[in-house]
Structure formats: C-alpha cells, structure tokens
PDB file of C-alpha atoms in Angstrom:
ATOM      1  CA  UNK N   1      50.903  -5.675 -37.931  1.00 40.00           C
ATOM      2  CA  UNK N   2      48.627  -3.101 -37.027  1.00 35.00           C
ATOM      3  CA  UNK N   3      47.845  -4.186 -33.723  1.00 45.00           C
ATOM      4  CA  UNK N   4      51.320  -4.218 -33.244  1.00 48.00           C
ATOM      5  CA  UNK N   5      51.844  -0.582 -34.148  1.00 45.00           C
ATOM      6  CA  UNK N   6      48.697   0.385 -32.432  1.00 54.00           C
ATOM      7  CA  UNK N   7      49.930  -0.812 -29.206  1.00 57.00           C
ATOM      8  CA  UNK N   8      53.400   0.475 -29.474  1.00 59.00           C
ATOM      9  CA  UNK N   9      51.339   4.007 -30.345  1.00 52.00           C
ATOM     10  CA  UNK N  10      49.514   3.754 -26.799  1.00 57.00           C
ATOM     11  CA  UNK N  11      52.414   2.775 -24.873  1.00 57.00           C
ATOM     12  CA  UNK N  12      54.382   5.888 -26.183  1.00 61.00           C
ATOM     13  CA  UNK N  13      51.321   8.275 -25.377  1.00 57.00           C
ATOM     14  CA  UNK N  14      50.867   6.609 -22.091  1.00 58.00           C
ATOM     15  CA  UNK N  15      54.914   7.303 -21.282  1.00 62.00           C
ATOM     16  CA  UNK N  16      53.625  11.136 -22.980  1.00 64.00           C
ATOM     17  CA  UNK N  17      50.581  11.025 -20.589  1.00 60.00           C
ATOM     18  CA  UNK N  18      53.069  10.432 -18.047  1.00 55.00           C
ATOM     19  CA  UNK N  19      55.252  13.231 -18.532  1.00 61.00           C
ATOM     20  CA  UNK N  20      52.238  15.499 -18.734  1.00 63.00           C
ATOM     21  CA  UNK N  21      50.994  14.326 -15.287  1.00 65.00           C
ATOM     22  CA  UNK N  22      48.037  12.842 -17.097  1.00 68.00           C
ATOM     23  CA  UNK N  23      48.535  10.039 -14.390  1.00 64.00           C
ATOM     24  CA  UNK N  24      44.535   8.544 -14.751  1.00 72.00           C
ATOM     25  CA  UNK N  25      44.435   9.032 -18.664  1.00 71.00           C
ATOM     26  CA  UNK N  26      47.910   6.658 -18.524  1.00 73.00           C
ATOM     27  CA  UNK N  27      46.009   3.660 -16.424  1.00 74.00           C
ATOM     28  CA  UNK N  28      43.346   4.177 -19.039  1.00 75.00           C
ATOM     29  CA  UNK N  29      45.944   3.179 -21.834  1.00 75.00           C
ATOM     30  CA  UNK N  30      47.544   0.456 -19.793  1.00 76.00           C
ATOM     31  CA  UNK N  31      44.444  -0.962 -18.700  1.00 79.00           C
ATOM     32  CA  UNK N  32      43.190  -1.183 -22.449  1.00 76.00           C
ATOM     33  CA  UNK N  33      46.370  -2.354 -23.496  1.00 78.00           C
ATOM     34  CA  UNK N  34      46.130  -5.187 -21.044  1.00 77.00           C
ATOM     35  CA  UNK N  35      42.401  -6.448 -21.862  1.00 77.00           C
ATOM     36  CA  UNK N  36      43.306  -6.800 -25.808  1.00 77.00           C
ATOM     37  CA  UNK N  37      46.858  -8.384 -24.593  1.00 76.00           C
ATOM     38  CA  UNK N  38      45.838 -12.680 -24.845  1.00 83.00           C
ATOM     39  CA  UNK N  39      49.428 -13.972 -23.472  1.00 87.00           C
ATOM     40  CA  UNK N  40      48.660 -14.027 -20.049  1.00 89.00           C
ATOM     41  CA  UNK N  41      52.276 -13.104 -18.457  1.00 90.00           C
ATOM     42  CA  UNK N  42      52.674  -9.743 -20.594  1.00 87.00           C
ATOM     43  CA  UNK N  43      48.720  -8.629 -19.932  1.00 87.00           C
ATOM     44  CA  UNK N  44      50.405  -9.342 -16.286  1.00 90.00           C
ATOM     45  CA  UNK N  45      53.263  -7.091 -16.594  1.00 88.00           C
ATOM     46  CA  UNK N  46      50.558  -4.041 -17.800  1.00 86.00           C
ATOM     47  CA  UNK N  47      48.511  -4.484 -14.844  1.00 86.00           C
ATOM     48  CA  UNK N  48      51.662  -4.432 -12.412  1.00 88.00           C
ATOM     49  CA  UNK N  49      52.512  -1.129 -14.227  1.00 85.00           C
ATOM     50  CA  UNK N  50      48.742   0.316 -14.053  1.00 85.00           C
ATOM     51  CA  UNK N  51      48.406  -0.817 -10.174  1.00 86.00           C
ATOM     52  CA  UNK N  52      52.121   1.416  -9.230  1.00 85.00           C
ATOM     53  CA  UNK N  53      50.394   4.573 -11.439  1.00 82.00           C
ATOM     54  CA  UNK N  54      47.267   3.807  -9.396  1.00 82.00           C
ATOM     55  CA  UNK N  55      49.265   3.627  -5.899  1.00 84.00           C
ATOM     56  CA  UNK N  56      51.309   6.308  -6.965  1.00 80.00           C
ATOM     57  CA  UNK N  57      48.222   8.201  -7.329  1.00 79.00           C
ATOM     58  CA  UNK N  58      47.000   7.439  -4.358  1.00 81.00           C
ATOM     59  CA  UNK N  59      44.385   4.943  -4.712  1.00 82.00           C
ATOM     60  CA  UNK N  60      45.193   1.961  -3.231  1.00 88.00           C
ATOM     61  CA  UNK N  61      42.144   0.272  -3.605  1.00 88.00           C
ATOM     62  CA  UNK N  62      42.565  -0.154  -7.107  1.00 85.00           C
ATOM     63  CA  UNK N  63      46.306  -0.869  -7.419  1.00 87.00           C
ATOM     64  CA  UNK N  64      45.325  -4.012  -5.117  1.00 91.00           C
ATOM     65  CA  UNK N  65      42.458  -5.387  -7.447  1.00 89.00           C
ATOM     66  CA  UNK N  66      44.971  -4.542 -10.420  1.00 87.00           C
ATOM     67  CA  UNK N  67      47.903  -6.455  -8.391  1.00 90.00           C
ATOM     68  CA  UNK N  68      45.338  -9.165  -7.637  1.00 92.00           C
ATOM     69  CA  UNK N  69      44.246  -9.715 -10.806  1.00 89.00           C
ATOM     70  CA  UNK N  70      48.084  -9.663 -12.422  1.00 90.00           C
ATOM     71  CA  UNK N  71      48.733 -12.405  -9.508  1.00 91.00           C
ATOM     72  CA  UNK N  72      46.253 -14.356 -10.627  1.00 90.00           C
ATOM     73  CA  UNK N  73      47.440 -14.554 -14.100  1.00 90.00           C
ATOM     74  CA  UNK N  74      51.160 -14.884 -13.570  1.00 90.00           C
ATOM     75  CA  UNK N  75      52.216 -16.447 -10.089  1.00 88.00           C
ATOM     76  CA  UNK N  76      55.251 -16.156 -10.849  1.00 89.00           C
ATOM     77  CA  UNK N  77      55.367 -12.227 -11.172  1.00 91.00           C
ATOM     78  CA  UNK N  78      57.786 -10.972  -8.358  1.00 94.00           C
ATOM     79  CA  UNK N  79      56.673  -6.950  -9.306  1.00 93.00           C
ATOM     80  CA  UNK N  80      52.845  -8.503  -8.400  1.00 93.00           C
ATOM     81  CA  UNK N  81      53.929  -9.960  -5.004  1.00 94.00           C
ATOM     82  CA  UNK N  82      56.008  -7.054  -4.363  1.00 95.00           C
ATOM     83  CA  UNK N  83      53.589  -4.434  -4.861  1.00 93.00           C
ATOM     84  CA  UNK N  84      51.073  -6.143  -3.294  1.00 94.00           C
ATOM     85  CA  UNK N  85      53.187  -6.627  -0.462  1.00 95.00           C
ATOM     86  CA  UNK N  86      53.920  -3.097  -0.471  1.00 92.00           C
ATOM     87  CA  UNK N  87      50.273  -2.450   0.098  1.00 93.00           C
ATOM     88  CA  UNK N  88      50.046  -4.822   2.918  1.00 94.00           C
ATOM     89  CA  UNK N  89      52.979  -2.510   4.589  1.00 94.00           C
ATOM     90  CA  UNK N  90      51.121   0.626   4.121  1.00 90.00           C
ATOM     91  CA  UNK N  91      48.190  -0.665   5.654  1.00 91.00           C
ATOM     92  CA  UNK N  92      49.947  -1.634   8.604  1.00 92.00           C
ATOM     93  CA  UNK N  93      50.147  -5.360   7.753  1.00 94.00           C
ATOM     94  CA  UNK N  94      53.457  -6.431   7.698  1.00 94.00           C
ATOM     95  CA  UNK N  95      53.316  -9.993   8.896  1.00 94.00           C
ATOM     96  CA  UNK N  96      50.886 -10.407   5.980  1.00 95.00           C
ATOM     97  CA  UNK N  97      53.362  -8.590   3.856  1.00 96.00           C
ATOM     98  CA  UNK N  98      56.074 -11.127   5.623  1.00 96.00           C
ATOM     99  CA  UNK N  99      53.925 -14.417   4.590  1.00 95.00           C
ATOM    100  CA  UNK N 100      53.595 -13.081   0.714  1.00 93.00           C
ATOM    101  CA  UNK N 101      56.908 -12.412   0.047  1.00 95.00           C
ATOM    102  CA  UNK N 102      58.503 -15.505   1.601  1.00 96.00           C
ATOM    103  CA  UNK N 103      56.039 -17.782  -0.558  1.00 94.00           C
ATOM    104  CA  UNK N 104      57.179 -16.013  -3.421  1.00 94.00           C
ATOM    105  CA  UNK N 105      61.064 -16.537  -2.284  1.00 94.00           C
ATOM    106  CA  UNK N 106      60.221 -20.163  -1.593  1.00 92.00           C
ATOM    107  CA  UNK N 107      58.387 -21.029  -4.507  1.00 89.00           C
ATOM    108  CA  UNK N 108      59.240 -23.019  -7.218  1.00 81.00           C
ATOM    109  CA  UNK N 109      58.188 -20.888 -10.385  1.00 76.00           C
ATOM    110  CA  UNK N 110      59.604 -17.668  -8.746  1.00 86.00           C
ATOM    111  CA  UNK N 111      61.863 -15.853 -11.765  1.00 89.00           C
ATOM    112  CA  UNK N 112      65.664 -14.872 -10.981  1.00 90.00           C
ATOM    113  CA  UNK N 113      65.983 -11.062 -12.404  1.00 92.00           C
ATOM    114  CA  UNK N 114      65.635  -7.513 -10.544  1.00 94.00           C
ATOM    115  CA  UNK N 115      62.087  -7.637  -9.673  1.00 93.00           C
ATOM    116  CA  UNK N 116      63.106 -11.080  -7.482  1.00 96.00           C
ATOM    117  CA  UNK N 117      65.831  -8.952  -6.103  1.00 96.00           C
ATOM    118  CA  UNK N 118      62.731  -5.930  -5.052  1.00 95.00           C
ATOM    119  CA  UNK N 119      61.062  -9.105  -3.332  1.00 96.00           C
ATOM    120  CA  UNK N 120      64.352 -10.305  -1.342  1.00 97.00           C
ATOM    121  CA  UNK N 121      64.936  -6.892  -0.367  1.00 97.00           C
ATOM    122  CA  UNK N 122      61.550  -6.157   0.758  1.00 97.00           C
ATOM    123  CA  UNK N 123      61.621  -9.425   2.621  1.00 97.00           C
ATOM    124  CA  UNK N 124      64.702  -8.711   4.241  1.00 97.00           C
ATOM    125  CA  UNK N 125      63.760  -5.343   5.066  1.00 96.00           C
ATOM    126  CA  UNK N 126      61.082  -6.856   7.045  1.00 96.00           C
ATOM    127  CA  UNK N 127      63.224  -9.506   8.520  1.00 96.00           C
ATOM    128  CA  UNK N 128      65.249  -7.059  10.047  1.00 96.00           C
ATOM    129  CA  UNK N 129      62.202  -4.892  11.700  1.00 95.00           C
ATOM    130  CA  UNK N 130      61.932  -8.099  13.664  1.00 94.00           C
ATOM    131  CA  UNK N 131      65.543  -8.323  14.798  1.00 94.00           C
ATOM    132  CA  UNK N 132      65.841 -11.575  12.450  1.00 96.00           C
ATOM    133  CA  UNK N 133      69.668 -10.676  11.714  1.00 95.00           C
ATOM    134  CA  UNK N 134      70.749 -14.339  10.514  1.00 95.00           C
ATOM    135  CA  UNK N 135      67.470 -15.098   8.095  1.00 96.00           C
ATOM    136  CA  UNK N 136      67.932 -11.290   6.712  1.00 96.00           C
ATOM    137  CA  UNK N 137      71.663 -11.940   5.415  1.00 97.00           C
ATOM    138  CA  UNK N 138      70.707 -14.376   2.847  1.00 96.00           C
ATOM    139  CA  UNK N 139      68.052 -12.563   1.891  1.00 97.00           C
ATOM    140  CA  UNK N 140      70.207  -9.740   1.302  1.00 96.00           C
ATOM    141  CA  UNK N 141      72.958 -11.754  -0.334  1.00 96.00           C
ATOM    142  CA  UNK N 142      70.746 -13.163  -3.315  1.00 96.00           C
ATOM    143  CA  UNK N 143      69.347  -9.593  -3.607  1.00 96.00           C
ATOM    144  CA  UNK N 144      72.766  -8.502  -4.224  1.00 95.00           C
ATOM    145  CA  UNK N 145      73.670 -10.875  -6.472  1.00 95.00           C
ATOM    146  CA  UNK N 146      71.076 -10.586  -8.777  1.00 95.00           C
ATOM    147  CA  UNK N 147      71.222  -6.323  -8.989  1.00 93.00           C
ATOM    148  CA  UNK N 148      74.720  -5.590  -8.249  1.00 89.00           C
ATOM    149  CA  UNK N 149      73.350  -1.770  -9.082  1.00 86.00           C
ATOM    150  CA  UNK N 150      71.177  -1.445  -6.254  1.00 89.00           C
ATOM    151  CA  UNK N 151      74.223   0.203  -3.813  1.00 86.00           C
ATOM    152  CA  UNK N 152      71.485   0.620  -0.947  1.00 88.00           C
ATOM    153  CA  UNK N 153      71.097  -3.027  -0.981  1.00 92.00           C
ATOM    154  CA  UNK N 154      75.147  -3.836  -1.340  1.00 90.00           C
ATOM    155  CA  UNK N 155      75.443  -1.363   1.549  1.00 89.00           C
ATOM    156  CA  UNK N 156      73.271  -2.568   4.076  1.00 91.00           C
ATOM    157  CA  UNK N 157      74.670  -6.053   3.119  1.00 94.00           C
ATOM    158  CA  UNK N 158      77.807  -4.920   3.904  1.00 91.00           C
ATOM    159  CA  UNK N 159      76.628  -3.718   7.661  1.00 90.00           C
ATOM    160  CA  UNK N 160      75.279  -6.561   8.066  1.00 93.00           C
ATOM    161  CA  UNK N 161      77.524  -8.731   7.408  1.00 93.00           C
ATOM    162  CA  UNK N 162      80.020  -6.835   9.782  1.00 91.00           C
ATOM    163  CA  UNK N 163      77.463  -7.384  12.177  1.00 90.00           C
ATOM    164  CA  UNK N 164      77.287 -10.903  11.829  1.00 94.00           C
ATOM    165  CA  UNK N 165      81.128 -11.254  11.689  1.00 91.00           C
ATOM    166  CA  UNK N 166      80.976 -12.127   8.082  1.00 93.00           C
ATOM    167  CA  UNK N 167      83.961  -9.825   6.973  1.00 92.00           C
ATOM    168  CA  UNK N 168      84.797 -11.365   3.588  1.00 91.00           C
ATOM    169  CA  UNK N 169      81.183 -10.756   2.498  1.00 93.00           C
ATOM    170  CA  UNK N 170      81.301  -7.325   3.720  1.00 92.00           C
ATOM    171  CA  UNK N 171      83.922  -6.338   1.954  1.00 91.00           C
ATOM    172  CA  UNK N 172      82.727  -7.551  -1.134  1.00 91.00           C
ATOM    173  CA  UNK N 173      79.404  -6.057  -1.451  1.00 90.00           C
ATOM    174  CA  UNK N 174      81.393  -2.494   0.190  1.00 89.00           C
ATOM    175  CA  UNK N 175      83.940  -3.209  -3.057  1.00 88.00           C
ATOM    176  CA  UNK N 176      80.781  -3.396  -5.410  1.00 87.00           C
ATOM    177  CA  UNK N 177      79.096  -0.448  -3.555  1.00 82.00           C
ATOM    178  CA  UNK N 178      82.495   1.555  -4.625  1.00 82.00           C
ATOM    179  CA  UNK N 179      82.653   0.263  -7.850  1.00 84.00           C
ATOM    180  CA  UNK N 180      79.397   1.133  -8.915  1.00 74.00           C
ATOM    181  CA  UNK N 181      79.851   4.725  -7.361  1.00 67.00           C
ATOM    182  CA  UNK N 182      83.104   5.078  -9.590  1.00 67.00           C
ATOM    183  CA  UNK N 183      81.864   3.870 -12.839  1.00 68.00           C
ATOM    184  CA  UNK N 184      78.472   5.683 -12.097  1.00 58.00           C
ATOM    185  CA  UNK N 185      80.938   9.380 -11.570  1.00 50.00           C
ATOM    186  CA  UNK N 186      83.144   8.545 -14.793  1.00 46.00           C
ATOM    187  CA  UNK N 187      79.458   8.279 -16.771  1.00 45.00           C
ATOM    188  CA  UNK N 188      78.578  11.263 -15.495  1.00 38.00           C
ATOM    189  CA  UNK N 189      75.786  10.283 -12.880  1.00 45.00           C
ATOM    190  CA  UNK N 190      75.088  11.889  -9.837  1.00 44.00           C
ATOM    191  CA  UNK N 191      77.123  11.216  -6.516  1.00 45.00           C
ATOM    192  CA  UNK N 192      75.885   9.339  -3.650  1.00 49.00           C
ATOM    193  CA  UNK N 193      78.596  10.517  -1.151  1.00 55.00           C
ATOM    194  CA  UNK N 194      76.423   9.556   1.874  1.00 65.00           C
ATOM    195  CA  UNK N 195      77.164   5.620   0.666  1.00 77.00           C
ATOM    196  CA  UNK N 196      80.660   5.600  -0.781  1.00 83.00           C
ATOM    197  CA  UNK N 197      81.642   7.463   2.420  1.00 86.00           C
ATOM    198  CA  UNK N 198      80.482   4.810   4.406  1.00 86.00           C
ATOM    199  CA  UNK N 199      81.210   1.909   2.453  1.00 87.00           C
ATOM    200  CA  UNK N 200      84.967   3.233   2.061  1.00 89.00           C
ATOM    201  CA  UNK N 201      84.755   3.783   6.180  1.00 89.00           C
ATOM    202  CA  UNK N 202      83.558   0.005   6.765  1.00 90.00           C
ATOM    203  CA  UNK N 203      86.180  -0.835   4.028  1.00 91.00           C
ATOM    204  CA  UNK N 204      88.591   0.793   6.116  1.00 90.00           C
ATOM    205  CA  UNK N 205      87.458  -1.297   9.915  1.00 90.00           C
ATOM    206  CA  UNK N 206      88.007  -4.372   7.854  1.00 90.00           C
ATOM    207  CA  UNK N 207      91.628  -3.564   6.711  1.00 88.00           C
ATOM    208  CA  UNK N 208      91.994  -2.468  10.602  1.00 88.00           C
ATOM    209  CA  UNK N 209      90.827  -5.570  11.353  1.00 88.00           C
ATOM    210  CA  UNK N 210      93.091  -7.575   9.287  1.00 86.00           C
ATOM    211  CA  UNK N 211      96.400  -5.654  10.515  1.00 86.00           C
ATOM    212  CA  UNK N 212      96.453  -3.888   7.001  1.00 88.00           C
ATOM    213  CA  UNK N 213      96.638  -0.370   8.270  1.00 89.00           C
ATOM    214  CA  UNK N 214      98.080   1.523   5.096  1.00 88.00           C
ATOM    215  CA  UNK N 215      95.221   0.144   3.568  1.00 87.00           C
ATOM    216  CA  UNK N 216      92.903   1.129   6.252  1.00 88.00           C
ATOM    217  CA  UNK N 217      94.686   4.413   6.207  1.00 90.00           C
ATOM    218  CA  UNK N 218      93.794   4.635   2.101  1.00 87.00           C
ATOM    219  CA  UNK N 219      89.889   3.443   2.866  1.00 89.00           C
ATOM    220  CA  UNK N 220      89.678   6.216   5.450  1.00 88.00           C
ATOM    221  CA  UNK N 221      91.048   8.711   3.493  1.00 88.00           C
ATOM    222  CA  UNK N 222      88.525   8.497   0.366  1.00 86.00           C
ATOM    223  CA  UNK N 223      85.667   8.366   3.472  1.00 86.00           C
ATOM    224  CA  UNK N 224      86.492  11.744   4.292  1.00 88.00           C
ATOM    225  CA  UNK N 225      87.153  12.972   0.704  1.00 84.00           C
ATOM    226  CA  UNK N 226      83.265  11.704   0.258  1.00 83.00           C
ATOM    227  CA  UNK N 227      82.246  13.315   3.628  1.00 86.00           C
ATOM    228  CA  UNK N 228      84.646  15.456   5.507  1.00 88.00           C
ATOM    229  CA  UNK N 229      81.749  15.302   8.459  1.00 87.00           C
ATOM    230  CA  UNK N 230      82.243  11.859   8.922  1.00 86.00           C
ATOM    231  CA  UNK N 231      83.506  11.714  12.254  1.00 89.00           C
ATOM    232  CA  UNK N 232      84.014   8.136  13.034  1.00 88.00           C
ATOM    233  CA  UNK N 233      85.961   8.084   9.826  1.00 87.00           C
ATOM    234  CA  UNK N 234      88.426  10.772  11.686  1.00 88.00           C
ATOM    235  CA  UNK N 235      88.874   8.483  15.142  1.00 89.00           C
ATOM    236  CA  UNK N 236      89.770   5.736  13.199  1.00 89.00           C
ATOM    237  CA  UNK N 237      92.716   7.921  11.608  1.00 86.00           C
ATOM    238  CA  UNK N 238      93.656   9.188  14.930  1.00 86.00           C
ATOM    239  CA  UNK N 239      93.815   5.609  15.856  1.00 85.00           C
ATOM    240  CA  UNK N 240      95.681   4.910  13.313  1.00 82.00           C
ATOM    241  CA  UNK N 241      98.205   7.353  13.585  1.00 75.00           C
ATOM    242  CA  UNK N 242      97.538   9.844  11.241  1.00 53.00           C
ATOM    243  CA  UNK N 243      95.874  12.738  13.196  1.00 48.00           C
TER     244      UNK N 243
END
C-alpha cells in the first residue's frame, strides 16, 4: 500500500513539475518510477513517457536510449516504435523510420488501440512521401478505424480515397470528420473550420458525382459557412446553379 501511494504521489508532482516547466525534474520522477516498476510492460510505458519529455526537451540522444530500452522490454509497445521512429525522421532517416514501423504493423504481438493508430499514421505518412498511394490507403483505413477522433487522419483518408476512386470510403471517413466536428462544437471545443470546410466540400464532389445535386448543393453550403474563402467550394455552386 505504500508503494502504491508513493508512486501515485510522484506521478502527480511529475504532471505538477510539468505544469511548472520543471521539464528535467519530471524525467527524474518518471525515470525513478520506472526502475522500482518490476512488470516489465508498465516500467515500458514510463520510459516511452520520459523519452517524449526528453525529445520534447530537446535531447534526442536520450529519448532514443529511453525508447530503446522501453523496446526492449515491451516489443509490442506501438508509442516505443513510434517515437523511435520519430527520431529516425528527424535525423533524416526515413527509410529506417519506414522499416520500423512496418515491422511493428506486420508483427504478430502488435496491440490494436490509439498508439497502433500513431504507428499506421506515421507509416502512411511516409508511404505517401514516396508516392506509394495504394499501400498508404490501408494504412490510413485501420488508422481510422481504430481513432475515429483523429479528424486529420479521417481527412486525409478521405482525399485519398477520392484519389484512388474509392468514393464510398471517402465519404465515410468525410461523414466521421463532420461528426466529430459537430459533437466536438455542441461540447464546447474549439472549431477546426479549416477541416469541416473541406470535408463538407469533398462531401459535396461526391454528391456531384452521384447526380445528387441538392445534396451537393447542402454539402457546399456548410463549406462556405466553415470558410467563406473557400473558393473551389464557390465554382462548384456556380456549377451547380446556384451563383
């Protein structure tokens, strides 16, 4: 019991510590928490969280060796490969960065969950530098599926898969992108107009598409209510009719 409560005490100064900009003095407490921690997935997990204070600090030498050493101890940590693929990006070495995250996608004792869904994106991402349209969708799609909250991901889904002629998944990440946007406005959060404008714009080529032009109309519409600036939402009124 009261190495329970002592740990719960560090982890709420370390959040403090974090709040106070105290960035090294929170490592200090993760990194202490992690050497008395014996189950080796959860001293893991603290050494992830040191190594993103440590590269958020700047000092990328040491989030690697902490990222390293959390690999080591849980293979199956997607935040691990992630970050450490991260790292390989900054340094310039993104076919490294490539290799690491598809093992990780391909591998047998990879865990579905959010940090997966970091690891598709950032694997996609990549994909995509290299003009690698058709492996990036999937990628994208099982990102999206497992955070449905990530609208950056269900947007660039969505473009893609207009790209690729794959309207029916389009619209359905765009619908989610909306969605998310709606319920995050009725909770009060903050608006991303850039991607609801754009999501309801692509909405709005698909409706074209199908010969649905009231609806198209409609999509277009809420584009412009999002972004009056966005011009290609205008055309596609004009072509529709209503300008």
């Amino acid at each position: 019991i009261v190495g329970a409560l002592e740990r719960r005490f560090n982890i709420e100064l370390c959040k403090l510590c974090l709040k106070a900009g105290k960035t090294q003095r929170a490592v200090q407490l993760l990194r202490a928490e992690a050497d008395r921690e014996k189950q080796p997935v959860k001293r893991a997990a603290l050494l992830v969280e040191a190594a993103e204070l440590m590269l958020n600090a700047g000092d990328a030498g040491a989030a690697q060796s902490a990222a390293e050493e959390a690999r080591g101890l849980d293979a199956g940590s997607a935040d691990a490969v992630w970050l450490l693929a991260r790292l390989a990006v900054s340094a310039g070495q993104r076919e490294q960065a490539l290799q690491r995250v598809t093992t990780h996608v391909e591998a047998k004792e990879r865990r579905r969950g959010k940090p997966l869904a970091r690891v598709l994106r950032l694997a996609a991402d990549l994909r995509l530098e290299r003009d690698e349209l058709g492996e990036a969708l999937p990628l994208l799609l099982e990102a999206h599926q497992l955070d449905k909250s990530d609208v950056d991901t269900a947007l660039l889904l969505g473009l893609l898969a207009i790209d690729l002629d794959r309207l029916e998944t389009a619209a359905s990440a765009l619908r989610v992108l909306i969605a998310q946007r709606e319920l995050g406005t009725r909770e009060g959060a903050a608006a991303r107009a850039p991607h609801l404008a754009q999501g309801y714009f692509q909405l709005a080529r698909i409706e074209q598409h199908h010969g649905k032009k009231t609806n198209a109309r409609r999509m277009a519409l809420r584009a412009l209510e999002e972004n009056p600036n966005l011009l290609p939402a205008q055309r596609l009124l004009n072509d529709l009719g209503l300008h």
